[in-house]
């Protein structure tokens, strides 16, 4: 039953040496827009029960808050429907990646493989948010979203992902770079610039239901969602979604190569002129 499952989860957390977080804020790395930006706009006011407050999660029907049960010690008090936010869960999941990342990095540096494709359900960095329009900046511009979208944009940033994901996956990118670098370059932590045609690392993510395809700091980030029928009808994603080839392998020679994107995608429904989704 539910009690047995909860005890099992608690035992797993204890074994891994993980605990919850006290306080009334979400860890910085789990708010991809950034805590300071949101606070400066008054969007983290837990006492503000105004349904129109873009940062208020109390009236937001994000079912994860009510459908998922975690041990109390791994959640933080926060203004959601349940009054809690599972701030300790992301770190537990990320820590479970550590040994796998280390093993793959060692294999890459030993000469195994020509490229790597990593996967995550959640978003790995702020530039992969659906409404992040300038990937060259780390600062969110409120002009990127209008009144119809700001509630969704700000709230979603609190449940979108964690920047710790990006720190993990980039350990693999650096492993490829080290194969062609001398000791001085490695010690100075200066890695060569990677062009789109030389991409050795593609990260595929999901969660947002919004197409995204961009290359940043040597890694290509791709979200190619199937979406819901209603999302296709309203133009949030292509009406007909086909598989996207991102890596090609010659079975005869066992050699592979990255298939570059035909174009960058930052906000599909705006770039392609589909506006009916904006009227939802």
PDB file of C-alpha atoms in Angstrom:
ATOM      1  CA  UNK A   1       0.000   0.000   0.000  1.00  0.00           C
ATOM      2  CA  UNK A   2       0.889   3.677   0.022  1.00  0.00           C
ATOM      3  CA  UNK A   3       2.462   3.432   3.466  1.00  0.00           C
ATOM      4  CA  UNK A   4       4.864   0.677   2.403  1.00  0.00           C
ATOM      5  CA  UNK A   5       5.860   2.615  -0.721  1.00  0.00           C
ATOM      6  CA  UNK A   6       6.483   5.753   1.307  1.00  0.00           C
ATOM      7  CA  UNK A   7       8.656   3.884   3.793  1.00  0.00           C
ATOM      8  CA  UNK A   8      10.636   2.372   0.906  1.00  0.00           C
ATOM      9  CA  UNK A   9      11.277   5.812  -0.567  1.00  0.00           C
ATOM     10  CA  UNK A  10      12.297   7.160   2.845  1.00  0.00           C
ATOM     11  CA  UNK A  11      14.726   4.267   3.342  1.00  0.00           C
ATOM     12  CA  UNK A  12      16.238   4.916  -0.104  1.00  0.00           C
ATOM     13  CA  UNK A  13      16.781   8.600   0.714  1.00  0.00           C
ATOM     14  CA  UNK A  14      18.338   7.737   4.082  1.00  0.00           C
ATOM     15  CA  UNK A  15      20.680   5.202   2.509  1.00  0.00           C
ATOM     16  CA  UNK A  16      21.847   7.810   0.020  1.00  0.00           C
ATOM     17  CA  UNK A  17      22.403  10.327   2.788  1.00  0.00           C
ATOM     18  CA  UNK A  18      19.882  12.793   1.424  1.00  0.00           C
ATOM     19  CA  UNK A  19      17.505  14.961   3.340  1.00  0.00           C
ATOM     20  CA  UNK A  20      15.021  17.718   2.843  1.00  0.00           C
ATOM     21  CA  UNK A  21      15.547  21.452   2.920  1.00  0.00           C
ATOM     22  CA  UNK A  22      14.162  23.811   5.517  1.00  0.00           C
ATOM     23  CA  UNK A  23      12.913  27.268   4.659  1.00  0.00           C
ATOM     24  CA  UNK A  24      10.372  28.721   2.275  1.00  0.00           C
ATOM     25  CA  UNK A  25      12.244  28.941  -0.990  1.00  0.00           C
ATOM     26  CA  UNK A  26      13.030  26.632  -3.865  1.00  0.00           C
ATOM     27  CA  UNK A  27      16.750  25.984  -4.556  1.00  0.00           C
ATOM     28  CA  UNK A  28      18.174  28.439  -7.103  1.00  0.00           C
ATOM     29  CA  UNK A  29      19.097  25.736  -9.594  1.00  0.00           C
ATOM     30  CA  UNK A  30      15.464  24.548  -9.674  1.00  0.00           C
ATOM     31  CA  UNK A  31      14.071  27.931 -10.767  1.00  0.00           C
ATOM     32  CA  UNK A  32      15.492  28.280 -14.248  1.00  0.00           C
ATOM     33  CA  UNK A  33      14.469  31.926 -14.638  1.00  0.00           C
ATOM     34  CA  UNK A  34      16.356  32.645 -11.427  1.00  0.00           C
ATOM     35  CA  UNK A  35      15.265  33.330  -7.865  1.00  0.00           C
ATOM     36  CA  UNK A  36      16.530  36.920  -7.856  1.00  0.00           C
ATOM     37  CA  UNK A  37      14.618  37.843 -11.003  1.00  0.00           C
ATOM     38  CA  UNK A  38      11.394  36.338  -9.739  1.00  0.00           C
ATOM     39  CA  UNK A  39      11.760  37.926  -6.309  1.00  0.00           C
ATOM     40  CA  UNK A  40      12.441  41.340  -7.810  1.00  0.00           C
ATOM     41  CA  UNK A  41       9.123  41.171  -9.652  1.00  0.00           C
ATOM     42  CA  UNK A  42       7.303  40.159  -6.486  1.00  0.00           C
ATOM     43  CA  UNK A  43       6.521  36.729  -7.872  1.00  0.00           C
ATOM     44  CA  UNK A  44       7.571  34.703  -4.833  1.00  0.00           C
ATOM     45  CA  UNK A  45       5.203  36.318  -2.376  1.00  0.00           C
ATOM     46  CA  UNK A  46       3.761  33.281  -0.600  1.00  0.00           C
ATOM     47  CA  UNK A  47       1.163  35.422   1.161  1.00  0.00           C
ATOM     48  CA  UNK A  48      -0.207  36.830  -2.065  1.00  0.00           C
ATOM     49  CA  UNK A  49      -3.313  34.789  -2.823  1.00  0.00           C
ATOM     50  CA  UNK A  50      -4.193  36.773  -5.910  1.00  0.00           C
ATOM     51  CA  UNK A  51      -4.980  34.294  -8.668  1.00  0.00           C
ATOM     52  CA  UNK A  52      -3.464  36.703 -11.169  1.00  0.00           C
ATOM     53  CA  UNK A  53      -0.049  36.730  -9.487  1.00  0.00           C
ATOM     54  CA  UNK A  54       2.258  35.090 -12.080  1.00  0.00           C
ATOM     55  CA  UNK A  55       4.409  33.454  -9.424  1.00  0.00           C
ATOM     56  CA  UNK A  56       1.654  32.076  -7.245  1.00  0.00           C
ATOM     57  CA  UNK A  57       1.434  28.279  -7.385  1.00  0.00           C
ATOM     58  CA  UNK A  58      -1.412  27.980  -4.903  1.00  0.00           C
ATOM     59  CA  UNK A  59      -4.141  28.001  -7.571  1.00  0.00           C
ATOM     60  CA  UNK A  60      -2.113  26.431 -10.366  1.00  0.00           C
ATOM     61  CA  UNK A  61      -3.453  22.974 -11.304  1.00  0.00           C
ATOM     62  CA  UNK A  62       0.007  21.352 -11.447  1.00  0.00           C
ATOM     63  CA  UNK A  63      -1.090  17.827 -10.598  1.00  0.00           C
ATOM     64  CA  UNK A  64       2.385  16.657  -9.540  1.00  0.00           C
ATOM     65  CA  UNK A  65       1.853  18.516  -6.273  1.00  0.00           C
ATOM     66  CA  UNK A  66      -1.232  16.461  -5.483  1.00  0.00           C
ATOM     67  CA  UNK A  67      -0.575  13.165  -7.286  1.00  0.00           C
ATOM     68  CA  UNK A  68       2.967  12.521  -6.024  1.00  0.00           C
ATOM     69  CA  UNK A  69       3.665  11.675  -2.387  1.00  0.00           C
ATOM     70  CA  UNK A  70       7.136  12.078  -0.888  1.00  0.00           C
ATOM     71  CA  UNK A  71       8.304  11.698   2.712  1.00  0.00           C
ATOM     72  CA  UNK A  72       7.814  14.908   4.672  1.00  0.00           C
ATOM     73  CA  UNK A  73      11.514  15.335   5.372  1.00  0.00           C
ATOM     74  CA  UNK A  74      12.240  15.687   1.645  1.00  0.00           C
ATOM     75  CA  UNK A  75       9.766  18.474   0.978  1.00  0.00           C
ATOM     76  CA  UNK A  76       9.793  22.204   1.694  1.00  0.00           C
ATOM     77  CA  UNK A  77       6.895  24.316   2.888  1.00  0.00           C
ATOM     78  CA  UNK A  78       5.776  26.386  -0.067  1.00  0.00           C
ATOM     79  CA  UNK A  79       2.649  28.025  -1.457  1.00  0.00           C
ATOM     80  CA  UNK A  80       1.295  25.228  -3.647  1.00  0.00           C
ATOM     81  CA  UNK A  81      -2.038  23.417  -3.534  1.00  0.00           C
ATOM     82  CA  UNK A  82      -0.605  21.004  -0.981  1.00  0.00           C
ATOM     83  CA  UNK A  83       1.513  23.598   0.820  1.00  0.00           C
ATOM     84  CA  UNK A  84       4.682  21.682  -0.053  1.00  0.00           C
ATOM     85  CA  UNK A  85       7.348  21.573  -2.760  1.00  0.00           C
ATOM     86  CA  UNK A  86       9.550  18.447  -3.268  1.00  0.00           C
ATOM     87  CA  UNK A  87      12.837  20.360  -3.241  1.00  0.00           C
ATOM     88  CA  UNK A  88      14.948  17.373  -2.159  1.00  0.00           C
ATOM     89  CA  UNK A  89      13.799  14.966  -4.859  1.00  0.00           C
ATOM     90  CA  UNK A  90      15.755  16.494  -7.754  1.00  0.00           C
ATOM     91  CA  UNK A  91      19.058  16.170  -5.915  1.00  0.00           C
ATOM     92  CA  UNK A  92      18.351  12.534  -5.113  1.00  0.00           C
ATOM     93  CA  UNK A  93      17.701  11.736  -8.759  1.00  0.00           C
ATOM     94  CA  UNK A  94      20.766  13.691  -9.891  1.00  0.00           C
ATOM     95  CA  UNK A  95      22.985  11.926  -7.380  1.00  0.00           C
ATOM     96  CA  UNK A  96      21.886   8.608  -8.810  1.00  0.00           C
ATOM     97  CA  UNK A  97      23.403   9.713 -12.136  1.00  0.00           C
ATOM     98  CA  UNK A  98      26.865  10.347 -10.710  1.00  0.00           C
ATOM     99  CA  UNK A  99      28.444   6.909 -11.081  1.00  0.00           C
ATOM    100  CA  UNK A 100      27.015   6.432 -14.578  1.00  0.00           C
ATOM    101  CA  UNK A 101      28.345   9.813 -15.720  1.00  0.00           C
ATOM    102  CA  UNK A 102      31.758   8.989 -14.305  1.00  0.00           C
ATOM    103  CA  UNK A 103      31.883   5.613 -16.043  1.00  0.00           C
ATOM    104  CA  UNK A 104      30.902   6.989 -19.457  1.00  0.00           C
ATOM    105  CA  UNK A 105      33.369   9.903 -19.111  1.00  0.00           C
ATOM    106  CA  UNK A 106      36.198   7.466 -18.398  1.00  0.00           C
ATOM    107  CA  UNK A 107      35.290   5.391 -21.448  1.00  0.00           C
ATOM    108  CA  UNK A 108      35.209   8.480 -23.682  1.00  0.00           C
ATOM    109  CA  UNK A 109      38.624   9.631 -22.474  1.00  0.00           C
ATOM    110  CA  UNK A 110      40.004   6.145 -23.134  1.00  0.00           C
ATOM    111  CA  UNK A 111      38.994   6.482 -26.789  1.00  0.00           C
ATOM    112  CA  UNK A 112      35.609   4.753 -26.856  1.00  0.00           C
ATOM    113  CA  UNK A 113      32.985   6.336 -29.096  1.00  0.00           C
ATOM    114  CA  UNK A 114      32.710   9.303 -31.458  1.00  0.00           C
ATOM    115  CA  UNK A 115      29.791  11.032 -29.810  1.00  0.00           C
ATOM    116  CA  UNK A 116      27.273  10.819 -27.006  1.00  0.00           C
ATOM    117  CA  UNK A 117      23.525  11.377 -26.751  1.00  0.00           C
ATOM    118  CA  UNK A 118      22.145  12.086 -23.300  1.00  0.00           C
ATOM    119  CA  UNK A 119      18.516  12.159 -22.256  1.00  0.00           C
ATOM    120  CA  UNK A 120      16.470  13.769 -19.519  1.00  0.00           C
ATOM    121  CA  UNK A 121      12.783  14.343 -19.035  1.00  0.00           C
ATOM    122  CA  UNK A 122      13.383  17.705 -17.367  1.00  0.00           C
ATOM    123  CA  UNK A 123      15.032  20.828 -18.769  1.00  0.00           C
ATOM    124  CA  UNK A 124      18.791  21.156 -18.120  1.00  0.00           C
ATOM    125  CA  UNK A 125      19.303  24.925 -18.347  1.00  0.00           C
ATOM    126  CA  UNK A 126      17.380  28.177 -18.540  1.00  0.00           C
ATOM    127  CA  UNK A 127      17.908  28.709 -22.275  1.00  0.00           C
ATOM    128  CA  UNK A 128      15.825  25.594 -22.946  1.00  0.00           C
ATOM    129  CA  UNK A 129      12.707  27.155 -21.405  1.00  0.00           C
ATOM    130  CA  UNK A 130       9.910  27.624 -23.976  1.00  0.00           C
ATOM    131  CA  UNK A 131       9.954  31.422 -23.659  1.00  0.00           C
ATOM    132  CA  UNK A 132      13.707  32.021 -23.520  1.00  0.00           C
ATOM    133  CA  UNK A 133      14.374  33.937 -26.725  1.00  0.00           C
ATOM    134  CA  UNK A 134      18.044  35.005 -26.540  1.00  0.00           C
ATOM    135  CA  UNK A 135      20.311  32.048 -25.838  1.00  0.00           C
ATOM    136  CA  UNK A 136      23.386  34.283 -25.588  1.00  0.00           C
ATOM    137  CA  UNK A 137      22.233  35.759 -22.282  1.00  0.00           C
ATOM    138  CA  UNK A 138      21.766  34.295 -18.806  1.00  0.00           C
ATOM    139  CA  UNK A 139      19.221  36.981 -17.897  1.00  0.00           C
ATOM    140  CA  UNK A 140      15.511  36.541 -18.525  1.00  0.00           C
ATOM    141  CA  UNK A 141      13.830  39.469 -20.293  1.00  0.00           C
ATOM    142  CA  UNK A 142      10.193  39.991 -19.198  1.00  0.00           C
ATOM    143  CA  UNK A 143       9.487  41.480 -22.635  1.00  0.00           C
ATOM    144  CA  UNK A 144       9.725  37.952 -24.050  1.00  0.00           C
ATOM    145  CA  UNK A 145       6.343  37.121 -22.582  1.00  0.00           C
ATOM    146  CA  UNK A 146       3.057  38.976 -22.761  1.00  0.00           C
ATOM    147  CA  UNK A 147       0.128  39.009 -20.364  1.00  0.00           C
ATOM    148  CA  UNK A 148      -1.322  35.818 -21.813  1.00  0.00           C
ATOM    149  CA  UNK A 149       1.883  33.913 -21.202  1.00  0.00           C
ATOM    150  CA  UNK A 150       3.585  35.320 -18.135  1.00  0.00           C
ATOM    151  CA  UNK A 151       1.699  33.215 -15.611  1.00  0.00           C
ATOM    152  CA  UNK A 152       2.701  30.043 -17.436  1.00  0.00           C
ATOM    153  CA  UNK A 153       6.275  31.149 -18.123  1.00  0.00           C
ATOM    154  CA  UNK A 154       7.117  32.118 -14.552  1.00  0.00           C
ATOM    155  CA  UNK A 155       5.289  29.245 -12.895  1.00  0.00           C
ATOM    156  CA  UNK A 156       6.661  26.639 -15.268  1.00  0.00           C
ATOM    157  CA  UNK A 157      10.203  27.811 -14.538  1.00  0.00           C
ATOM    158  CA  UNK A 158       9.689  26.525 -10.972  1.00  0.00           C
ATOM    159  CA  UNK A 159       8.862  22.993 -12.113  1.00  0.00           C
ATOM    160  CA  UNK A 160      10.835  22.832 -15.378  1.00  0.00           C
ATOM    161  CA  UNK A 161      14.139  21.278 -14.363  1.00  0.00           C
ATOM    162  CA  UNK A 162      17.495  21.894 -12.726  1.00  0.00           C
ATOM    163  CA  UNK A 163      20.739  23.466 -13.895  1.00  0.00           C
ATOM    164  CA  UNK A 164      22.570  20.663 -12.109  1.00  0.00           C
ATOM    165  CA  UNK A 165      21.513  18.483 -15.050  1.00  0.00           C
ATOM    166  CA  UNK A 166      23.586  20.624 -17.393  1.00  0.00           C
ATOM    167  CA  UNK A 167      26.599  20.479 -15.094  1.00  0.00           C
ATOM    168  CA  UNK A 168      26.393  16.697 -15.149  1.00  0.00           C
ATOM    169  CA  UNK A 169      25.959  16.192 -18.869  1.00  0.00           C
ATOM    170  CA  UNK A 170      28.766  18.638 -19.685  1.00  0.00           C
ATOM    171  CA  UNK A 171      31.237  16.386 -17.941  1.00  0.00           C
ATOM    172  CA  UNK A 172      30.838  14.139 -20.977  1.00  0.00           C
ATOM    173  CA  UNK A 173      31.401  17.017 -23.420  1.00  0.00           C
ATOM    174  CA  UNK A 174      34.621  17.883 -21.610  1.00  0.00           C
ATOM    175  CA  UNK A 175      35.722  14.276 -21.843  1.00  0.00           C
ATOM    176  CA  UNK A 176      35.617  14.485 -25.632  1.00  0.00           C
ATOM    177  CA  UNK A 177      37.508  17.781 -25.567  1.00  0.00           C
ATOM    178  CA  UNK A 178      40.253  16.354 -23.366  1.00  0.00           C
ATOM    179  CA  UNK A 179      41.063  13.725 -25.998  1.00  0.00           C
ATOM    180  CA  UNK A 180      42.434  16.473 -28.279  1.00  0.00           C
ATOM    181  CA  UNK A 181      43.854  18.868 -25.667  1.00  0.00           C
ATOM    182  CA  UNK A 182      47.265  19.212 -24.115  1.00  0.00           C
ATOM    183  CA  UNK A 183      47.862  19.325 -20.357  1.00  0.00           C
ATOM    184  CA  UNK A 184      48.132  23.131 -20.264  1.00  0.00           C
ATOM    185  CA  UNK A 185      44.735  23.555 -21.893  1.00  0.00           C
ATOM    186  CA  UNK A 186      43.130  21.090 -19.505  1.00  0.00           C
ATOM    187  CA  UNK A 187      44.648  22.676 -16.396  1.00  0.00           C
ATOM    188  CA  UNK A 188      43.481  26.127 -17.486  1.00  0.00           C
ATOM    189  CA  UNK A 189      39.955  24.755 -18.033  1.00  0.00           C
ATOM    190  CA  UNK A 190      39.814  26.373 -21.481  1.00  0.00           C
ATOM    191  CA  UNK A 191      37.975  24.196 -23.952  1.00  0.00           C
ATOM    192  CA  UNK A 192      37.966  24.715 -27.724  1.00  0.00           C
ATOM    193  CA  UNK A 193      34.957  26.220 -29.464  1.00  0.00           C
ATOM    194  CA  UNK A 194      32.825  23.590 -31.185  1.00  0.00           C
ATOM    195  CA  UNK A 195      31.061  24.339 -34.462  1.00  0.00           C
ATOM    196  CA  UNK A 196      27.663  22.861 -35.350  1.00  0.00           C
ATOM    197  CA  UNK A 197      29.269  20.430 -37.776  1.00  0.00           C
ATOM    198  CA  UNK A 198      31.632  19.168 -35.078  1.00  0.00           C
ATOM    199  CA  UNK A 199      29.008  18.453 -32.439  1.00  0.00           C
ATOM    200  CA  UNK A 200      29.819  15.343 -30.444  1.00  0.00           C
ATOM    201  CA  UNK A 201      27.158  15.740 -27.792  1.00  0.00           C
ATOM    202  CA  UNK A 202      23.397  15.992 -28.266  1.00  0.00           C
ATOM    203  CA  UNK A 203      21.093  16.281 -25.287  1.00  0.00           C
ATOM    204  CA  UNK A 204      17.448  15.315 -25.784  1.00  0.00           C
ATOM    205  CA  UNK A 205      14.936  16.575 -23.235  1.00  0.00           C
ATOM    206  CA  UNK A 206      11.164  16.785 -22.805  1.00  0.00           C
ATOM    207  CA  UNK A 207       8.609  18.006 -20.262  1.00  0.00           C
ATOM    208  CA  UNK A 208       7.631  21.386 -21.758  1.00  0.00           C
ATOM    209  CA  UNK A 209       5.688  20.075 -24.791  1.00  0.00           C
ATOM    210  CA  UNK A 210       7.294  22.911 -26.789  1.00  0.00           C
ATOM    211  CA  UNK A 211       9.737  22.321 -29.676  1.00  0.00           C
ATOM    212  CA  UNK A 212      13.266  23.586 -29.061  1.00  0.00           C
ATOM    213  CA  UNK A 213      16.474  23.033 -31.024  1.00  0.00           C
ATOM    214  CA  UNK A 214      19.582  25.051 -30.239  1.00  0.00           C
ATOM    215  CA  UNK A 215      23.322  24.653 -29.906  1.00  0.00           C
ATOM    216  CA  UNK A 216      25.040  26.304 -26.979  1.00  0.00           C
ATOM    217  CA  UNK A 217      28.620  25.950 -25.736  1.00  0.00           C
ATOM    218  CA  UNK A 218      29.263  22.865 -27.838  1.00  0.00           C
ATOM    219  CA  UNK A 219      26.123  20.926 -26.917  1.00  0.00           C
ATOM    220  CA  UNK A 220      23.006  20.664 -29.049  1.00  0.00           C
ATOM    221  CA  UNK A 221      19.759  20.677 -27.043  1.00  0.00           C
ATOM    222  CA  UNK A 222      16.701  19.125 -28.703  1.00  0.00           C
ATOM    223  CA  UNK A 223      13.073  18.820 -27.681  1.00  0.00           C
ATOM    224  CA  UNK A 224      10.953  17.241 -30.423  1.00  0.00           C
ATOM    225  CA  UNK A 225       7.568  16.598 -28.780  1.00  0.00           C
ATOM    226  CA  UNK A 226       4.665  14.632 -30.193  1.00  0.00           C
ATOM    227  CA  UNK A 227       2.305  16.754 -28.136  1.00  0.00           C
ATOM    228  CA  UNK A 228      -1.386  16.331 -27.498  1.00  0.00           C
ATOM    229  CA  UNK A 229      -3.925  16.419 -30.368  1.00  0.00           C
ATOM    230  CA  UNK A 230      -5.197  19.782 -29.095  1.00  0.00           C
ATOM    231  CA  UNK A 231      -1.652  21.174 -29.112  1.00  0.00           C
ATOM    232  CA  UNK A 232      -1.193  20.114 -32.731  1.00  0.00           C
ATOM    233  CA  UNK A 233      -4.552  21.568 -33.745  1.00  0.00           C
ATOM    234  CA  UNK A 234      -3.722  24.921 -32.182  1.00  0.00           C
ATOM    235  CA  UNK A 235      -0.272  25.117 -33.737  1.00  0.00           C
ATOM    236  CA  UNK A 236       1.860  24.765 -30.620  1.00  0.00           C
ATOM    237  CA  UNK A 237       3.741  21.994 -32.454  1.00  0.00           C
ATOM    238  CA  UNK A 238       3.674  20.783 -36.075  1.00  0.00           C
ATOM    239  CA  UNK A 239       0.406  19.196 -37.172  1.00  0.00           C
ATOM    240  CA  UNK A 240       2.326  16.161 -38.398  1.00  0.00           C
ATOM    241  CA  UNK A 241       5.209  15.093 -36.191  1.00  0.00           C
ATOM    242  CA  UNK A 242       7.827  12.753 -37.625  1.00  0.00           C
ATOM    243  CA  UNK A 243      10.878  11.169 -35.994  1.00  0.00           C
ATOM    244  CA  UNK A 244      13.900  13.477 -35.962  1.00  0.00           C
ATOM    245  CA  UNK A 245      17.247  12.043 -37.010  1.00  0.00           C
ATOM    246  CA  UNK A 246      20.017  13.490 -34.869  1.00  0.00           C
ATOM    247  CA  UNK A 247      22.774  10.898 -35.306  1.00  0.00           C
ATOM    248  CA  UNK A 248      23.557   8.592 -38.207  1.00  0.00           C
ATOM    249  CA  UNK A 249      25.517   5.362 -37.899  1.00  0.00           C
ATOM    250  CA  UNK A 250      26.937   3.354 -40.793  1.00  0.00           C
ATOM    251  CA  UNK A 251      26.366  -0.257 -39.756  1.00  0.00           C
ATOM    252  CA  UNK A 252      29.028  -1.503 -42.172  1.00  0.00           C
ATOM    253  CA  UNK A 253      31.855   0.718 -40.916  1.00  0.00           C
ATOM    254  CA  UNK A 254      30.357   1.351 -37.458  1.00  0.00           C
ATOM    255  CA  UNK A 255      31.178   5.027 -37.916  1.00  0.00           C
ATOM    256  CA  UNK A 256      28.735   7.696 -36.832  1.00  0.00           C
ATOM    257  CA  UNK A 257      28.122  11.371 -37.422  1.00  0.00           C
ATOM    258  CA  UNK A 258      25.929  14.121 -36.063  1.00  0.00           C
ATOM    259  CA  UNK A 259      23.070  15.259 -38.318  1.00  0.00           C
ATOM    260  CA  UNK A 260      22.931  19.066 -37.886  1.00  0.00           C
ATOM    261  CA  UNK A 261      19.634  20.826 -37.322  1.00  0.00           C
ATOM    262  CA  UNK A 262      18.068  22.376 -40.407  1.00  0.00           C
ATOM    263  CA  UNK A 263      17.341  25.492 -38.351  1.00  0.00           C
ATOM    264  CA  UNK A 264      17.327  26.789 -34.812  1.00  0.00           C
ATOM    265  CA  UNK A 265      13.992  26.607 -32.975  1.00  0.00           C
ATOM    266  CA  UNK A 266      13.431  28.906 -30.017  1.00  0.00           C
ATOM    267  CA  UNK A 267       9.667  29.472 -29.916  1.00  0.00           C
ATOM    268  CA  UNK A 268       8.009  27.381 -32.612  1.00  0.00           C
ATOM    269  CA  UNK A 269       4.459  28.719 -32.512  1.00  0.00           C
ATOM    270  CA  UNK A 270       5.673  32.296 -32.879  1.00  0.00           C
ATOM    271  CA  UNK A 271       8.378  31.611 -35.475  1.00  0.00           C
ATOM    272  CA  UNK A 272       6.025  29.616 -37.676  1.00  0.00           C
ATOM    273  CA  UNK A 273       3.181  32.118 -37.423  1.00  0.00           C
ATOM    274  CA  UNK A 274       0.774  29.925 -35.498  1.00  0.00           C
ATOM    275  CA  UNK A 275      -1.141  32.350 -33.302  1.00  0.00           C
ATOM    276  CA  UNK A 276      -4.323  30.474 -32.487  1.00  0.00           C
ATOM    277  CA  UNK A 277      -2.563  28.763 -29.591  1.00  0.00           C
ATOM    278  CA  UNK A 278      -2.043  32.212 -28.092  1.00  0.00           C
ATOM    279  CA  UNK A 279      -5.804  32.578 -27.679  1.00  0.00           C
ATOM    280  CA  UNK A 280      -6.201  29.557 -25.378  1.00  0.00           C
TER     281      UNK A 280
END
